[in-house]
Amino acid sequence: MKPDNHDEADFMERPRSSRQSRRGVIIGVGAALVLAVGIYLGIHDRANSEAKLTAATEDAAIPTVNVINPTAGAPNEELVLP
């Protein structure tokens, strides 16, 4: 028995749809990987920037103070106020 043309057409399309679905899966996985790498790099970059900002803020928060020791002046100077 020879299959009719309808069965042959279905048989010829199956591998094609299988290839198309496989290609779709590969494209989907590739897109997901690209998205995941983009998210990772974005988070990593923000974490590095935050660490740098924290270090810079801590360095800037240290006050700079000049210390002067008092010395005794002449005891006979008088302060005249208006």
XYZ file of C-alpha atoms in Angstrom:
82
model
C 0.000 0.000 0.000
C 1.272 3.362 -0.961
C 0.538 6.242 1.409
C -1.397 9.096 -0.071
C 0.105 12.552 -0.605
C -1.333 13.913 2.637
C 0.644 11.443 4.758
C 3.841 12.169 2.840
C 3.397 15.905 3.363
C 2.988 15.404 7.109
C 6.060 13.179 7.197
C 8.156 15.746 5.327
C 7.083 18.584 7.655
C 7.862 16.824 10.921
C 11.642 17.086 10.750
C 11.301 20.686 9.678
C 9.135 21.593 12.678
C 11.498 19.627 14.894
C 14.418 21.693 13.585
C 12.444 24.879 14.027
C 11.515 24.020 17.600
C 15.117 23.071 18.364
C 16.279 26.365 16.849
C 13.690 28.198 18.951
C 14.937 26.484 22.101
C 18.545 27.348 21.261
C 17.626 30.982 20.591
C 15.610 31.122 23.814
C 18.454 29.653 25.873
C 20.918 32.043 24.230
C 18.700 35.022 24.964
C 18.293 33.868 28.568
C 22.065 33.551 28.935
C 22.648 37.013 27.501
C 20.032 38.418 29.874
C 21.557 36.598 32.854
C 25.049 37.868 32.028
C 23.707 41.402 31.641
C 21.966 41.240 35.011
C 25.079 39.797 36.681
C 27.331 42.487 35.233
C 24.901 45.215 36.259
C 24.680 43.975 39.842
C 28.444 43.427 40.014
C 29.129 46.939 38.728
C 26.726 48.479 41.252
C 28.298 46.500 44.102
C 31.781 47.708 43.103
C 30.569 51.296 42.853
C 28.931 51.056 46.261
C 32.130 49.672 47.807
C 34.174 52.507 46.292
C 31.660 55.085 47.505
C 31.684 53.588 51.003
C 35.483 53.734 51.149
C 35.550 57.310 49.867
C 32.890 58.361 52.371
C 34.761 56.761 55.262
C 37.978 58.503 54.195
C 36.203 61.848 53.923
C 34.517 61.422 57.317
C 37.837 61.482 59.189
C 38.165 65.040 60.486
C 41.405 66.921 60.006
C 42.330 68.842 63.152
C 45.265 71.147 63.776
C 46.324 71.028 67.410
C 47.872 74.136 68.930
C 49.346 74.116 72.421
C 48.716 77.322 74.345
C 51.675 79.406 75.381
C 51.770 81.929 78.173
C 51.876 85.520 76.998
C 53.197 88.576 78.736
C 51.269 88.983 81.995
C 51.294 92.772 81.891
C 49.343 93.232 78.658
C 45.994 94.785 79.187
C 42.945 94.155 77.067
C 41.044 97.322 76.264
C 37.460 96.924 75.150
C 35.220 99.672 73.745
